[in-house]
Coordinates of C-alpha atoms in Angstrom, one line a residue:
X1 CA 122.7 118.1 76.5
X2 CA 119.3 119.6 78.0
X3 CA 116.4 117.4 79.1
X4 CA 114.2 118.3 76.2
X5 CA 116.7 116.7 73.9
X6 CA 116.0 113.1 75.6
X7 CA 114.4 111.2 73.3
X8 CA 112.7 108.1 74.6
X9 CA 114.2 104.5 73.2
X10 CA 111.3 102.8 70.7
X11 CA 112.5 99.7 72.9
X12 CA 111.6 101.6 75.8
X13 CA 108.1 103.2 74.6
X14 CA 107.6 99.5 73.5
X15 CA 107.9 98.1 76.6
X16 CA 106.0 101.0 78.4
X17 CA 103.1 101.0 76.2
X18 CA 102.9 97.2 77.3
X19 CA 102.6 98.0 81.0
X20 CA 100.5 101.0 80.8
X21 CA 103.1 103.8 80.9
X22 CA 105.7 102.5 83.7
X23 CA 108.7 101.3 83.7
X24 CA 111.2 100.5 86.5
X25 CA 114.4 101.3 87.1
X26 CA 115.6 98.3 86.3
X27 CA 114.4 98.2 83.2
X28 CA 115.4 101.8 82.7
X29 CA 119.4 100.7 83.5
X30 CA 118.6 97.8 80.7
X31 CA 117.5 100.1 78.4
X32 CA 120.2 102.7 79.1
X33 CA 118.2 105.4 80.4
X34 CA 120.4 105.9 83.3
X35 CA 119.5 107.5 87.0
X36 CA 121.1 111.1 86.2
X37 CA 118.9 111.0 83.3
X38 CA 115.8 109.7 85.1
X39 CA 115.6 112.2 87.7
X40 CA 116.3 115.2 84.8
X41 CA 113.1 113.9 83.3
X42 CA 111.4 113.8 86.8
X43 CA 112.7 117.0 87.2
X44 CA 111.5 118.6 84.5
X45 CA 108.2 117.1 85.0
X46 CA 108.0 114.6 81.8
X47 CA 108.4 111.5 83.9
X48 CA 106.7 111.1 87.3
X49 CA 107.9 108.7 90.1
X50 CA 105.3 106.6 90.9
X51 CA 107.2 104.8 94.0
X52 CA 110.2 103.9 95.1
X53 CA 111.9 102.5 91.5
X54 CA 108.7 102.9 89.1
X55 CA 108.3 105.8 86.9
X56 CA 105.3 107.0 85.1
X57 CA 106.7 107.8 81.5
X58 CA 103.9 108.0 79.7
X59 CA 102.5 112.2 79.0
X60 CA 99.1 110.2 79.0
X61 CA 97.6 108.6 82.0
X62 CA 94.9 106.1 81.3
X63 CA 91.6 107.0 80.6
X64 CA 89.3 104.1 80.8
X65 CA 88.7 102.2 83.9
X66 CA 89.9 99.1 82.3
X67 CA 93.4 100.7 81.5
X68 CA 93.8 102.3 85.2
X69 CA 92.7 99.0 86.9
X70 CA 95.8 97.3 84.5
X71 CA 98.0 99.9 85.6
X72 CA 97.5 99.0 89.2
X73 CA 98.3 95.2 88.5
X74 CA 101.7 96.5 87.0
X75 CA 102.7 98.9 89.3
X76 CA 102.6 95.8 92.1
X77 CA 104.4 93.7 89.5
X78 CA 107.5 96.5 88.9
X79 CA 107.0 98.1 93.1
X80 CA 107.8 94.6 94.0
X81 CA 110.0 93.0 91.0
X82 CA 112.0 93.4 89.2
X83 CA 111.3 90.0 87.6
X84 CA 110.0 87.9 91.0
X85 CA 106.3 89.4 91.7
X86 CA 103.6 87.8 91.0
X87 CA 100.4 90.2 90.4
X88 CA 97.6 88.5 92.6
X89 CA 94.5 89.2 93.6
X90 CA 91.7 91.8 91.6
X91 CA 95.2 93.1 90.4
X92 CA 95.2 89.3 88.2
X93 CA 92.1 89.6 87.8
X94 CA 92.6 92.6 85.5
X95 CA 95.1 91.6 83.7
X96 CA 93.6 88.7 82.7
X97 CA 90.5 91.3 80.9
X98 CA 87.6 90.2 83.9
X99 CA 84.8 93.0 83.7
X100 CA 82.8 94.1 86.4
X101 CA 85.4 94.6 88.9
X102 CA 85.5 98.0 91.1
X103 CA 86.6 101.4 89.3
X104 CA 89.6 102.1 91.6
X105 CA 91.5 98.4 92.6
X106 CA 94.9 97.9 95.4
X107 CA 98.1 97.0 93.4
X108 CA 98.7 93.3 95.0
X109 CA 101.6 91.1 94.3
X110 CA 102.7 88.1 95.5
X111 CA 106.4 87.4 96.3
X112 CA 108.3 84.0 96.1
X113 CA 107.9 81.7 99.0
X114 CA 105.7 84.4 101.2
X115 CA 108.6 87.1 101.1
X116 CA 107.1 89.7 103.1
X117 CA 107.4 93.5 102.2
X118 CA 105.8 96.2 103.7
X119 CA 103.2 98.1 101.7
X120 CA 103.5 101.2 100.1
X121 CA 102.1 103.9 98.1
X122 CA 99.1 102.0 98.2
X123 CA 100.6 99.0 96.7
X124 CA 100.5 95.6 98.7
X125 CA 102.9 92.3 98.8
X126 CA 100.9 89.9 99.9
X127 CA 102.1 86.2 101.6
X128 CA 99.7 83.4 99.8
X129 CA 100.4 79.9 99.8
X130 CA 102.1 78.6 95.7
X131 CA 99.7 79.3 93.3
X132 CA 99.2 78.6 89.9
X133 CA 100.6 80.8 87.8
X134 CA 100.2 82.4 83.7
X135 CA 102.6 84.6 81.6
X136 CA 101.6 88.0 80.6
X137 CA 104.5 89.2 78.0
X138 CA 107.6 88.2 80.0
X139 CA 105.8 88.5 83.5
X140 CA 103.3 85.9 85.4
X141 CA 100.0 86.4 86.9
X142 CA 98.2 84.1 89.1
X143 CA 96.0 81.5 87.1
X144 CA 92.0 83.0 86.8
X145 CA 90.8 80.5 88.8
X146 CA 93.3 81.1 92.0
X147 CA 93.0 84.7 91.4
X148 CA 89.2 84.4 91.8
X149 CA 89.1 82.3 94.9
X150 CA 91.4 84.8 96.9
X151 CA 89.9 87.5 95.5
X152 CA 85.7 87.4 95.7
X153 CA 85.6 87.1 99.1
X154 CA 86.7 90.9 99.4
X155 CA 84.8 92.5 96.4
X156 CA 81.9 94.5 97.2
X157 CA 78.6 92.0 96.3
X158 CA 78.0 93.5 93.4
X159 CA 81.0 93.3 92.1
X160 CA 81.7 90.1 92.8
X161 CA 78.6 88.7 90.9
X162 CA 79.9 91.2 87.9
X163 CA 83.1 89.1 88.1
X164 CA 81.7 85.9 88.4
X165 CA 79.0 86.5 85.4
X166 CA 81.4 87.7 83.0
X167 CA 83.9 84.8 83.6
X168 CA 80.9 82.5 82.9
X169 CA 79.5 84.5 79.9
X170 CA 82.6 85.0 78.2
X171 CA 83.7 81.3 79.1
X172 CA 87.4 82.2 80.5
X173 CA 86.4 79.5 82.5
X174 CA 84.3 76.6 82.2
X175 CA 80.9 76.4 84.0
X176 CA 82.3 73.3 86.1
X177 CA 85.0 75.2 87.4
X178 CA 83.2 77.6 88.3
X179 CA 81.2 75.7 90.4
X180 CA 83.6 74.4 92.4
X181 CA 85.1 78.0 93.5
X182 CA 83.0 78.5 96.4
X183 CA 83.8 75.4 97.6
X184 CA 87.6 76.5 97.6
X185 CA 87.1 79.7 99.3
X186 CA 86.9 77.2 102.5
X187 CA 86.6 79.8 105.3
X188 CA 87.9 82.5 104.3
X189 CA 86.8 86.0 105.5
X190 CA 84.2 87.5 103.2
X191 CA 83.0 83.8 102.4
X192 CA 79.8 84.2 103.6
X193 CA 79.1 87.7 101.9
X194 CA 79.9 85.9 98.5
X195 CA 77.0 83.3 99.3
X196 CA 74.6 86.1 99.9
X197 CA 75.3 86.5 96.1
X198 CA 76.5 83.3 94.7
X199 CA 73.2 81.5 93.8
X200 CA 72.4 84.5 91.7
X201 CA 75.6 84.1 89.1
X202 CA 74.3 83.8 86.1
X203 CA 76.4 83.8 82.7
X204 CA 73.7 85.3 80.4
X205 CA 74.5 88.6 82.0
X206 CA 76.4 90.1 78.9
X207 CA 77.5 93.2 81.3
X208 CA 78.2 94.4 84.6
X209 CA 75.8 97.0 84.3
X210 CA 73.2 94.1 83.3
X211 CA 74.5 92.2 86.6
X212 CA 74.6 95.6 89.1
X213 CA 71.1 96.5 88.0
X214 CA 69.8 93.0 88.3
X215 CA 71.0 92.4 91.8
X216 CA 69.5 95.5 92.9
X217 CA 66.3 94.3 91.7
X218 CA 66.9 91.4 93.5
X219 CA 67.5 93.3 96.7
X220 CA 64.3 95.1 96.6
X221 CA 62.5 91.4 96.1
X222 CA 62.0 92.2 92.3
X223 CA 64.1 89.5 90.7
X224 CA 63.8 89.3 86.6
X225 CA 61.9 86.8 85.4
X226 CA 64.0 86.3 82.0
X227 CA 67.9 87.6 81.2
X228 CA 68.1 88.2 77.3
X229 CA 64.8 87.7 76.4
X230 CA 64.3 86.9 72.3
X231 CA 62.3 89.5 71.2
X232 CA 61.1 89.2 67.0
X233 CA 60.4 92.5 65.8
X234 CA 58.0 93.4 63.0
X235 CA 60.4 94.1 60.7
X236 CA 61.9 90.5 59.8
X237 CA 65.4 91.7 60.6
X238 CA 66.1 88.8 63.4
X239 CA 65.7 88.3 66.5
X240 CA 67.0 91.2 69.4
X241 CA 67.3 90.7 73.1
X242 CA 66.1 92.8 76.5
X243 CA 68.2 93.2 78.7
X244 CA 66.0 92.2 81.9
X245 CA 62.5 91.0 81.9
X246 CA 59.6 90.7 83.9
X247 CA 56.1 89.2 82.9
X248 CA 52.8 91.3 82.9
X249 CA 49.4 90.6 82.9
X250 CA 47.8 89.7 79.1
X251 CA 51.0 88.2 77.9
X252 CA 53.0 91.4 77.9
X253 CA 56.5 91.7 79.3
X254 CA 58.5 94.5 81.1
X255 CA 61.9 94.9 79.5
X256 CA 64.7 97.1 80.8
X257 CA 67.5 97.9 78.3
X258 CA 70.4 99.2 80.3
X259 CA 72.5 101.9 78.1
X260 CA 76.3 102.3 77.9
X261 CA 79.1 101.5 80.8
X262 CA 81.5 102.7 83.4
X263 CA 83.0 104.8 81.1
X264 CA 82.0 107.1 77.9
X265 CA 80.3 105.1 75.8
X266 CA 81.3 105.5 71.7
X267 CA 78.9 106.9 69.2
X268 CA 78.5 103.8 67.1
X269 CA 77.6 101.9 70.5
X270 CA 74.9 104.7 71.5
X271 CA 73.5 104.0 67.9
X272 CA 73.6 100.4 68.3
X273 CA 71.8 100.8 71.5
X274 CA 69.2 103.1 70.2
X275 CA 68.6 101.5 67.0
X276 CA 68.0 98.0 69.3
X277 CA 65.5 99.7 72.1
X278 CA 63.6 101.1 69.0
X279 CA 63.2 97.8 67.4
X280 CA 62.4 96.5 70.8
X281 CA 59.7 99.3 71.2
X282 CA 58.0 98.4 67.9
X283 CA 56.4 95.3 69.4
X284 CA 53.3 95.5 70.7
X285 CA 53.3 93.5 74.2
X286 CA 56.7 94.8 75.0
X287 CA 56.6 97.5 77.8
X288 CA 60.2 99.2 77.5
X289 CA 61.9 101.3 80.6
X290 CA 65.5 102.7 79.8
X291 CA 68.1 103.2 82.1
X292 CA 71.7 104.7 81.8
X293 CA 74.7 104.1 84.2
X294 CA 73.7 107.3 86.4
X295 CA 71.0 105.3 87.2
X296 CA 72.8 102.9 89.7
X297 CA 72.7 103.4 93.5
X298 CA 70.1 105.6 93.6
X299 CA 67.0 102.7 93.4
X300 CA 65.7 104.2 90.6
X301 CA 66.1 101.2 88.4
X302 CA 64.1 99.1 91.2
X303 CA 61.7 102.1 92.1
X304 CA 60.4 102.3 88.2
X305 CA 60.3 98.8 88.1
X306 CA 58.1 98.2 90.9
X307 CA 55.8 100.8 89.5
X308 CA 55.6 99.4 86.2
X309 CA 54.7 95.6 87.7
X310 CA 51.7 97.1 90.4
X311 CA 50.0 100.0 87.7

């Protein structure tokens, strides 16, 4: 039998498809793919070996941010397994479906009772104290809020306010418990970067381009004035809401609508946006700037905002 004729198990493409194109060996041996045949599939370059026991089986990598930030979290889980790990850190974070944290994250797992294990291939076992744990499919994850405590004192600022909005916005937690995370973080390193950012959390942010642009504007001393403000166009077809706003002079406001995401944004959701900004535009005391995701980094959201608040 060649290697073209291996035909992958529906239990196994199954089980794959669940963690985002790997499996481990372990699994493989329970599926009965066995070692001679993994490395023939290796070898003929259909499977790739990810690390030490973890294959990549899938002919498609994924493509969104969101799906390559999971496969991080489950390459910890099956680097460190087989059933033991624990995924910890931004790696729960996005398996638990949190927005806003950064494009490219560590694989982190925990092992039982502080194991240690030495890192590798860029995945981490890392020694925390019993947490609180949830099941994804037959694995478990650290609970959101532990995972968030450990984890926003080393995000970037404006990730960790993308993090923190979204969990607040989407209610995956309640806004008490929320409260009470900084409070947890104790003294951990990276504590005090998060309360350069904490008191600007703020759960109307429905994005985290809405929160990155915002705390920009905050940087440059041109915090918004309203988040979502309710805007009644003209032509009695309810109410839309701007994305950021400032106030002007006269009654009028600023409004910055913030178009698309990380990643390629659909052509019903350009539409959407579109058909909203021109609706928006329709009023007469609305001033309208637009801004896409190119637009981060480079101050050009704060720049065009300070001009439109001094002309």
């Amino acid at each position: 039998m060649t290697v073209r004729t291996i035909t992958l198990p529906d239990d196994a493409r199954a089980l794959a498809l669940r963690q985002e194109g790997l499996l481990s060996s372990r699994q493989c041996d329970d599926l009965g793919l066995r070692r001679d045949t993994r490395s023939r599939l290796v070898a003929d370059g259909r499977w790739a070996r990810v690390t030490r026991g973890v294959y990549d089986v899938s002919p498609v990598s994924p493509t969104t941010p969101d799906g390559r930030r999971r496969r991080a979290a489950w390459l910890a889980m099956l680097a460190y397994g087989p059933d033991a790990a624990v995924a910890v850190g931004a790696s729960a974070l996005a398996l638990h479906g949190v927005r806003g944290l950064p494009a490219t994250i560590r694989p982190e797992a925990a092992l039982p009772e502080g194991s240690a294990r030495r890192a590798r291939d860029g995945a981490r076992a890392r020694c925390f104290d019993p947490v609180a744990t949830v099941p994804v499919g037959d694995r478990r994850i650290a609970g959101l809020a532990d995972a968030l405590v450990r984890t926003l004192p080393e995000l970037p600022r404006r990730n960790g306010l993308a993090v923190v909005d979204d969990v607040l916005h989407r209610r995956l937690l309640e806004p008490d418990e929320v409260a009470s995370l900084l409070g947890r973080m104790g003294r951990r390193r990276g504590v005090q970067r998060v309360r350069t950012w904490w008191p600007y959390v703020d759960g109307r942010a429905e994005s985290p381009f809405e929160s990155f642009a915002r705390l920009e504007c905050i940087d440059e001393g041109l915090a918004p004035d309203e988040l979502q403000l309710e805007i009644r166009p003209p032509d009695d077809a309810g109410v839309v809401r701007g994305d950021l706003a400032w106030r002007l002079r006269g009654g009028r406001w600023l409004v910055v609508e913030l178009d698309g995401e990380e990643f390629h944004t659909s052509p019903d959701a350009v539409l959407a946006d579109r058909t909203r900004q021109n609706r928006i535009a329709s009023v007469g005391w609305v001033d309208l700037l637009r801004f896409a995701w190119p637009d981060l980094g480079t101050l050009r959201i704060p720049n065009h905002v300070r001009r439109a608040l001094t002309r």
